[in-house]
Coordinates of N, CA and C in Angstrom, one line a residue:
V732 N 57.9 53.2 162.2 CA 57.6 52.6 160.9 C 58.4 53.2 159.8
G733 N 59.7 53.4 160.0 CA 60.5 54.0 158.9 C 60.8 55.4 159.3
S734 N 61.3 56.2 158.3 CA 61.6 57.6 158.5 C 60.4 58.4 158.2
F735 N 60.3 59.5 158.9 CA 59.2 60.4 158.8 C 59.5 61.6 157.9
E736 N 58.7 61.9 156.9 CA 58.8 63.0 156.0 C 57.6 63.8 156.0
P737 N 57.7 65.1 155.9 CA 56.4 65.9 155.9 C 55.6 65.6 154.6
R738 N 54.3 65.6 154.7 CA 53.5 65.5 153.6 C 53.5 66.8 152.8
K739 N 54.1 66.8 151.6 CA 54.2 68.0 150.9 C 53.1 68.3 150.0
F740 N 52.8 69.5 149.8 CA 51.6 69.9 148.9 C 52.0 69.8 147.5
P741 N 51.3 69.2 146.6 CA 51.7 68.9 145.2 C 51.4 70.1 144.3
V742 N 51.8 71.3 144.7 CA 51.8 72.5 143.8 C 53.2 72.6 143.3
K743 N 53.3 72.6 142.0 CA 54.6 72.6 141.3 C 55.6 73.7 141.8
E744 N 55.0 74.8 142.0 CA 55.8 76.0 142.4 C 56.4 75.9 143.8
C745 N 56.0 74.9 144.6 CA 56.4 74.9 146.0 C 57.9 74.6 146.1
E746 N 58.5 73.7 145.3 CA 59.8 73.2 145.5 C 60.9 74.3 145.5
K747 N 60.8 75.3 144.6 CA 61.8 76.3 144.5 C 61.8 77.3 145.7
F748 N 60.7 77.3 146.4 CA 60.6 78.1 147.6 C 60.8 77.4 148.9
E749 N 61.1 76.1 148.9 CA 61.2 75.3 150.1 C 62.4 75.9 151.0
N750 N 62.1 76.0 152.2 CA 63.1 76.5 153.2 C 63.5 78.0 153.0
I751 N 62.8 78.7 152.1 CA 63.0 80.1 151.8 C 61.7 80.8 152.2
S752 N 60.6 80.4 151.6 CA 59.3 81.0 151.9 C 58.3 79.9 152.2
V753 N 58.6 78.7 151.9 CA 57.7 77.6 152.1 C 58.3 76.6 153.1
F754 N 57.6 76.3 154.2 CA 58.1 75.5 155.2 C 57.1 74.4 155.6
Y755 N 57.7 73.2 156.0 CA 56.9 72.1 156.5 C 57.0 71.8 158.0
S756 N 57.9 72.6 158.6 CA 58.1 72.5 160.1 C 58.7 73.9 160.5
I757 N 58.8 74.1 161.8 CA 59.3 75.4 162.3 C 60.5 75.0 163.2
K758 N 61.7 75.6 162.9 CA 62.8 75.4 163.8 C 63.0 76.7 164.6
D759 N 62.7 77.8 164.0 CA 62.9 79.1 164.7 C 61.7 80.0 164.3
K760 N 60.9 80.3 165.2 CA 59.7 81.1 164.9 C 60.0 82.6 164.6
K761 N 61.2 83.0 164.9 CA 61.6 84.4 164.7 C 61.5 84.8 163.2
I762 N 61.7 83.8 162.3 CA 61.7 84.2 160.9 C 60.3 84.6 160.5
F763 N 59.3 84.4 161.3 CA 57.9 84.8 160.9 C 57.5 86.2 161.5
E764 N 58.4 86.8 162.3 CA 58.1 88.0 163.0 C 57.9 89.1 161.9
G765 N 56.7 89.8 162.1 CA 56.4 90.9 161.2 C 56.1 90.5 159.8
K766 N 55.9 89.3 159.5 CA 55.6 88.8 158.1 C 54.1 88.5 158.0
T767 N 53.7 88.4 156.7 CA 52.4 87.9 156.3 C 52.5 86.4 156.1
V768 N 51.9 85.7 157.0 CA 52.0 84.2 157.1 C 50.7 83.5 156.8
T769 N 50.8 82.5 156.0 CA 49.6 81.6 155.8 C 49.9 80.2 156.2
I770 N 49.1 79.6 157.1 CA 49.2 78.3 157.5 C 48.2 77.4 156.9
F771 N 48.6 76.3 156.3 CA 47.6 75.3 155.7 C 47.6 74.0 156.6
G772 N 46.4 73.6 157.0 CA 46.3 72.4 157.7 C 45.1 72.4 158.7
G773 N 44.8 71.2 159.2 CA 43.6 71.2 160.1 C 43.9 70.4 161.4
G774 N 45.1 70.0 161.6 CA 45.5 69.1 162.8 C 46.1 69.9 163.9
D775 N 46.7 69.2 164.8 CA 47.3 69.8 166.0 C 48.4 70.8 165.6
S776 N 49.3 70.4 164.7 CA 50.4 71.4 164.4 C 49.9 72.7 163.8
A777 N 48.9 72.6 162.9 CA 48.4 73.8 162.3 C 47.7 74.7 163.4
L778 N 47.0 74.1 164.3 CA 46.3 74.9 165.3 C 47.3 75.4 166.3
D779 N 48.3 74.6 166.7 CA 49.3 75.0 167.7 C 50.1 76.2 167.2
W780 N 50.5 76.1 165.9 CA 51.3 77.2 165.4 C 50.5 78.4 165.1
T781 N 49.2 78.3 164.8 CA 48.4 79.5 164.6 C 48.3 80.2 165.9
V782 N 48.1 79.5 167.0 CA 48.0 80.2 168.3 C 49.4 80.8 168.7
E783 N 50.5 80.1 168.4 CA 51.8 80.5 168.8 C 52.3 81.7 168.0
L784 N 51.9 81.8 166.7 CA 52.4 82.9 165.8 C 51.6 84.1 165.8
A785 N 50.4 84.0 166.3 CA 49.4 85.1 166.2 C 49.9 86.4 166.7
D786 N 50.7 86.4 167.7 CA 51.2 87.7 168.3 C 52.4 88.3 167.7
I787 N 53.1 87.5 166.8 CA 54.4 88.0 166.3 C 54.3 88.3 164.8
T788 N 53.3 87.9 164.1 CA 53.2 88.1 162.7 C 52.5 89.4 162.4
K789 N 52.8 90.0 161.2 CA 52.1 91.1 160.7 C 50.6 90.8 160.5
S790 N 50.4 89.7 159.8 CA 49.1 89.1 159.6 C 49.2 87.6 159.5
L791 N 48.2 86.9 159.9 CA 48.2 85.4 159.9 C 46.9 84.9 159.4
M792 N 47.0 84.0 158.5 CA 45.8 83.3 157.9 C 45.9 81.8 158.1
L793 N 44.8 81.2 158.5 CA 44.8 79.7 158.6 C 43.8 79.3 157.5
V794 N 44.3 78.4 156.6 CA 43.5 77.9 155.5 C 43.3 76.4 155.7
H795 N 42.0 75.9 155.6 CA 41.7 74.5 155.7 C 40.6 74.2 154.7
R796 N 40.5 72.9 154.3 CA 39.6 72.5 153.3 C 38.1 72.4 153.8
R797 N 38.0 72.4 155.1 CA 36.7 72.3 155.7 C 36.7 73.0 157.1
D798 N 35.5 73.4 157.6 CA 35.5 74.1 158.9 C 35.3 73.1 160.0
A799 N 36.1 72.1 160.0 CA 36.2 71.1 161.1 C 37.7 70.8 161.2
F800 N 38.1 70.7 162.5 CA 39.5 70.4 162.7 C 39.8 69.2 163.5
R801 N 40.9 68.6 163.3 CA 41.3 67.3 164.0 C 42.1 67.5 165.2
G802 N 42.5 68.7 165.5 CA 43.3 69.0 166.6 C 42.6 69.0 168.0
A803 N 43.3 69.3 169.0 CA 42.8 69.4 170.4 C 41.7 70.4 170.4
Q804 N 40.6 70.1 171.1 CA 39.4 71.1 171.1 C 39.8 72.4 171.8
H805 N 40.6 72.3 172.9 CA 41.1 73.5 173.6 C 41.8 74.5 172.6
T806 N 42.7 73.9 171.8 CA 43.5 74.7 170.9 C 42.7 75.3 169.8
E807 N 41.7 74.5 169.4 CA 40.8 75.0 168.4 C 40.0 76.2 168.9
E808 N 39.6 76.1 170.2 CA 38.9 77.2 170.8 C 39.8 78.4 170.9
Q809 N 41.0 78.3 171.2 CA 42.0 79.4 171.3 C 42.1 80.0 169.9
M810 N 42.2 79.2 168.9 CA 42.3 79.7 167.5 C 41.1 80.5 167.2
R811 N 39.9 80.0 167.5 CA 38.7 80.7 167.1 C 38.5 82.0 167.9
A812 N 39.0 82.0 169.1 CA 39.0 83.3 169.9 C 39.9 84.3 169.2
L813 N 41.0 83.9 168.7 CA 41.9 84.8 167.9 C 41.3 85.3 166.6
V814 N 40.5 84.4 166.0 CA 39.7 84.9 164.8 C 38.7 86.0 165.2
E815 N 38.0 85.8 166.3 CA 37.1 86.8 166.7 C 37.7 88.1 167.1
K816 N 39.0 88.1 167.6 CA 39.7 89.3 168.0 C 40.3 89.9 166.7
G817 N 40.3 89.3 165.6 CA 40.9 89.8 164.3 C 42.3 89.6 164.2
K818 N 42.9 88.7 165.1 CA 44.3 88.4 165.0 C 44.6 87.3 164.0
V819 N 43.6 86.5 163.6 CA 43.8 85.4 162.7 C 42.6 85.5 161.7
N820 N 43.0 85.3 160.4 CA 41.9 85.3 159.3 C 41.8 83.8 159.0
L821 N 40.6 83.2 159.3 CA 40.3 81.8 159.1 C 39.6 81.7 157.7
L822 N 40.1 80.9 156.8 CA 39.5 80.7 155.5 C 39.2 79.2 155.3
T823 N 37.9 78.9 155.3 CA 37.4 77.5 155.1 C 36.1 77.7 154.2
P824 N 35.8 76.8 153.3 CA 36.6 75.7 152.8 C 37.5 76.1 151.6
Y825 N 38.7 76.2 151.8 CA 39.7 76.7 150.8 C 40.8 75.7 150.6
L826 N 41.4 75.8 149.4 CA 42.6 75.0 149.1 C 43.5 75.9 148.3
I827 N 44.8 75.7 148.4 CA 45.8 76.5 147.6 C 45.6 76.1 146.1
N828 N 45.7 77.2 145.3 CA 45.6 77.0 143.9 C 47.0 77.2 143.2
S829 N 47.7 78.3 143.6 CA 49.0 78.6 143.0 C 49.8 79.5 144.0
I830 N 51.1 79.5 143.7 CA 52.0 80.3 144.5 C 52.7 81.3 143.5
E831 N 52.8 82.5 143.8 CA 53.3 83.5 142.9 C 54.6 84.1 143.5
G832 N 55.6 84.3 142.7 CA 56.8 85.0 143.1 C 58.0 84.5 142.3
D833 N 59.1 85.2 142.4 CA 60.3 84.9 141.7 C 61.3 84.1 142.6
D834 N 62.0 84.8 143.5 CA 62.9 84.1 144.4 C 62.2 83.8 145.8
I835 N 61.2 84.6 146.1 CA 60.5 84.4 147.3 C 59.0 84.5 147.0
V836 N 58.2 83.9 147.9 CA 56.7 84.0 147.7 C 56.3 85.4 147.9
Q837 N 55.4 85.9 146.9 CA 54.9 87.2 147.0 C 53.4 87.2 147.2
S838 N 52.7 86.2 146.6 CA 51.3 86.1 146.8 C 50.9 84.6 146.5
I839 N 49.6 84.4 146.8 CA 49.0 83.0 146.5 C 47.6 83.2 146.0
T840 N 47.2 82.2 145.3 CA 45.7 82.2 145.0 C 45.1 81.0 145.7
L841 N 43.9 81.1 146.2 CA 43.2 80.1 146.9 C 41.9 79.8 146.1
K842 N 41.5 78.6 146.2 CA 40.2 78.2 145.6 C 39.2 77.9 146.7
N843 N 38.0 78.6 146.5 CA 36.9 78.4 147.5 C 36.1 77.2 147.0
F844 N 36.0 76.2 147.8 CA 35.3 74.9 147.4 C 33.8 75.2 147.1
E845 N 33.2 76.1 147.8 CA 31.8 76.3 147.7 C 31.4 77.1 146.4
S846 N 32.2 78.1 146.1 CA 31.9 79.0 145.0 C 32.7 78.7 143.7
N847 N 33.8 77.9 144.0 CA 34.8 77.6 142.9 C 35.6 78.9 142.5
A848 N 35.4 80.0 143.2 CA 36.1 81.2 142.9 C 37.6 81.1 143.3
I849 N 38.4 81.7 142.5 CA 39.9 81.8 142.7 C 40.1 83.2 143.3
E850 N 40.8 83.3 144.5 CA 41.0 84.5 145.1 C 42.5 84.8 145.4
D851 N 42.9 86.0 145.3 CA 44.3 86.4 145.5 C 44.5 86.9 146.9
Y852 N 45.7 86.5 147.5 CA 46.1 87.0 148.8 C 47.6 87.2 148.8
E853 N 47.9 88.3 149.6 CA 49.4 88.5 149.8 C 49.9 87.5 150.7
A854 N 51.2 87.2 150.6 CA 51.9 86.2 151.4 C 53.4 86.4 151.4
D855 N 54.0 86.3 152.6 CA 55.5 86.2 152.6 C 56.0 84.8 152.9
E856 N 55.3 84.2 153.8 CA 55.7 82.9 154.3 C 54.5 81.9 154.3
L857 N 54.8 80.7 153.8 CA 53.7 79.6 153.8 C 54.2 78.5 154.7
L858 N 53.3 78.0 155.5 CA 53.5 76.8 156.3 C 52.5 75.7 156.0
F859 N 53.0 74.6 155.4 CA 52.1 73.5 155.1 C 52.3 72.5 156.2
L860 N 51.2 72.3 157.0 CA 51.3 71.4 158.1 C 50.2 70.3 158.0
F861 N 50.5 69.4 157.1 CA 49.6 68.3 156.7 C 50.0 67.0 157.3
G862 N 50.9 67.0 158.3 CA 51.2 65.7 158.9 C 52.5 65.1 158.3
L863 N 52.7 63.8 158.6 CA 53.9 63.1 158.1 C 53.6 61.8 157.4
N864 N 54.4 61.5 156.4 CA 54.4 60.2 155.7 C 55.5 59.4 156.3
K865 N 55.2 58.1 156.3 CA 56.2 57.1 156.8 C 56.8 56.4 155.6
K866 N 58.1 56.3 155.6 CA 58.7 55.6 154.4 C 59.9 54.7 154.9
L867 N 60.0 53.5 154.3 CA 61.0 52.6 154.7 C 62.4 53.0 154.1
G868 N 62.3 53.8 153.0 CA 63.6 54.3 152.4 C 64.5 53.2 152.0
P869 N 65.8 53.4 152.4 CA 66.9 52.4 151.9 C 66.7 51.0 152.5
I870 N 65.9 50.9 153.6 CA 65.7 49.6 154.2 C 65.1 48.6 153.1
L871 N 64.4 49.2 152.2 CA 63.8 48.3 151.1 C 64.9 47.6 150.3
D872 N 66.1 48.2 150.3 CA 67.2 47.6 149.5 C 68.0 46.5 150.3
W873 N 67.6 46.2 151.5 CA 68.5 45.4 152.4 C 68.1 43.9 152.3
D874 N 67.1 43.5 151.4 CA 66.6 42.2 151.3 C 66.1 41.6 152.6
I875 N 65.4 42.4 153.4 CA 64.8 42.0 154.6 C 63.4 41.5 154.3
D876 N 62.9 40.4 154.9 CA 61.6 39.9 154.7 C 60.6 40.9 155.2
L877 N 59.6 41.3 154.4 CA 58.6 42.3 154.7 C 57.2 41.7 154.7
N878 N 56.3 42.2 155.5 CA 54.9 41.9 155.4 C 54.2 43.3 155.1
G879 N 54.0 43.6 153.9 CA 53.5 45.0 153.5 C 54.6 46.0 153.8
K880 N 54.4 46.9 154.7 CA 55.4 47.9 155.0 C 56.1 47.6 156.4
K881 N 55.9 46.4 156.9 CA 56.4 46.1 158.2 C 57.5 45.0 158.0
I882 N 58.4 44.9 159.0 CA 59.5 43.9 158.9 C 59.2 42.7 159.7
K883 N 59.3 41.5 159.1 CA 59.0 40.2 159.8 C 60.2 40.0 160.7
V884 N 59.9 39.5 161.9 CA 60.9 39.2 162.9 C 60.7 37.9 163.6
N885 N 61.7 37.3 164.2 CA 61.7 36.1 165.0 C 61.4 36.6 166.4
T886 N 60.3 36.2 167.0 CA 60.0 36.7 168.4 C 60.8 36.2 169.5
E887 N 61.8 35.3 169.2 CA 62.7 34.9 170.2 C 63.7 36.0 170.6
N888 N 64.1 36.8 169.5 CA 65.0 37.8 169.8 C 64.8 39.1 168.9
Y889 N 63.8 39.1 168.1 CA 63.4 40.2 167.2 C 64.4 40.5 166.2
Q890 N 65.1 39.4 165.8 CA 66.0 39.5 164.7 C 65.2 39.3 163.4
T891 N 65.7 40.0 162.3 CA 65.1 39.8 161.0 C 65.6 38.6 160.4
N892 N 65.3 38.3 159.1 CA 65.9 37.2 158.4 C 67.4 37.4 158.1
K893 N 67.9 38.6 158.4 CA 69.4 38.9 158.3 C 70.0 38.9 159.6
D894 N 71.0 38.1 159.8 CA 71.7 38.1 161.1 C 72.3 39.5 161.5
G895 N 72.0 39.9 162.7 CA 72.5 41.1 163.2 C 71.7 42.3 162.9
I896 N 70.6 42.1 162.2 CA 69.6 43.2 161.9 C 68.3 42.9 162.7
F897 N 68.0 43.8 163.6 CA 66.8 43.6 164.5 C 65.8 44.7 164.2
A898 N 64.6 44.4 164.5 CA 63.5 45.4 164.3 C 62.6 45.4 165.5
V899 N 62.4 46.5 166.1 CA 61.6 46.6 167.3 C 60.6 47.8 167.1
G900 N 59.5 47.7 167.8 CA 58.5 48.8 167.8 C 57.5 48.6 166.7
D901 N 56.9 49.7 166.3 CA 55.8 49.6 165.3 C 56.2 49.1 163.9
I902 N 57.5 49.2 163.6 CA 58.0 48.8 162.3 C 58.0 47.3 162.1
N903 N 57.9 46.5 163.2 CA 58.1 45.0 163.0 C 56.7 44.3 163.0
D904 N 56.7 43.1 162.5 CA 55.5 42.3 162.4 C 55.7 40.9 162.8
Y905 N 54.7 40.4 163.5 CA 54.7 39.0 163.9 C 53.3 38.6 164.4
P906 N 52.9 37.4 164.4 CA 51.5 37.0 164.9 C 51.2 37.6 166.3
G907 N 50.1 38.3 166.4 CA 49.7 38.8 167.7 C 50.3 40.2 168.0
K908 N 51.0 40.8 167.0 CA 51.7 42.1 167.2 C 50.7 43.2 167.7
L909 N 51.1 43.9 168.7 CA 50.4 45.1 169.2 C 51.3 46.3 169.1
D910 N 50.8 47.3 168.4 CA 51.6 48.6 168.3 C 51.4 49.4 169.6
L911 N 52.1 49.0 170.6 CA 52.1 49.7 171.9 C 53.5 49.9 172.3
I912 N 53.7 51.0 173.0 CA 55.0 51.3 173.5 C 55.5 50.2 174.5
L913 N 54.6 49.7 175.2 CA 55.0 48.6 176.2 C 55.6 47.4 175.4
S914 N 54.9 47.1 174.3 CA 55.5 46.0 173.5 C 56.9 46.3 172.9
G915 N 57.0 47.6 172.5 CA 58.3 48.0 172.0 C 59.4 47.9 173.1
F916 N 59.1 48.2 174.3 CA 60.1 48.0 175.4 C 60.5 46.5 175.6
H917 N 59.5 45.6 175.5 CA 59.7 44.2 175.7 C 60.6 43.7 174.5
E918 N 60.2 44.1 173.3 CA 61.0 43.7 172.1 C 62.4 44.2 172.1
T919 N 62.6 45.4 172.5 CA 63.9 46.0 172.6 C 64.8 45.3 173.6
T920 N 64.2 44.9 174.7 CA 65.0 44.2 175.8 C 65.6 42.9 175.2
L921 N 64.7 42.1 174.5 CA 65.1 40.8 174.0 C 66.1 41.0 172.8
A922 N 65.9 42.0 172.0 CA 66.8 42.3 170.9 C 68.2 42.7 171.4
V923 N 68.2 43.5 172.4 CA 69.5 44.0 173.0 C 70.3 42.8 173.6
Q924 N 69.6 41.9 174.3 CA 70.2 40.7 174.9 C 71.0 39.9 173.8
E925 N 70.3 39.7 172.7 CA 70.9 39.0 171.5 C 72.0 39.8 170.9
A926 N 71.8 41.1 170.7 CA 72.9 41.9 170.2 C 74.1 41.9 171.1
Y927 N 73.9 41.9 172.4 CA 75.0 41.9 173.3 C 75.8 40.6 173.2
K928 N 75.1 39.5 173.0 CA 75.8 38.2 172.8 C 76.7 38.2 171.5
R929 N 76.1 38.8 170.5 CA 76.8 38.9 169.2 C 78.1 39.8 169.3
I930 N 78.0 40.9 170.0 CA 79.1 41.8 170.2 C 80.2 41.2 171.0
Y931 N 79.8 40.5 172.1 CA 80.8 40.0 173.0 C 80.9 38.5 172.9

């Protein structure tokens, strides 16, 4: 349904630290070795990376707005076992309040939802794992017929209202549309047949 972009946390200070001390994904976990790391989030990514990084960081904190998680139960159990062993500091219900530092993150303040207290914590690296936003991006400028955020197609060949532009998968829309991978394979097969005719 378009391009995927990480959901960014709306703290003004975040931008200047992006890809230096503030991250929305992990390409190389080695950058977290021996560091004081704080992970924000409550889904699979936050839980997975908490478990994955627990053994290589100097200290690791997981911060979430409530003490309930949306990730796999088994991974949550692993995370809670690490909390019991003192390898992870779990803070709920908390939310980030501010980021402090000049060129790199040096500390953060967190707000406790229950007491409204603002608390200071050391931090080297911050991981915001709040999931992904879907955006159509430049497709919006192509004058393609849309239904909301989905692209209308002709079900004979899954072409849009523009010759030579096809849409298959969850991004397209037609009566009876099902967002299933099986449907995407069917749509792609018919679109490719028409594209082949156009090319040759």
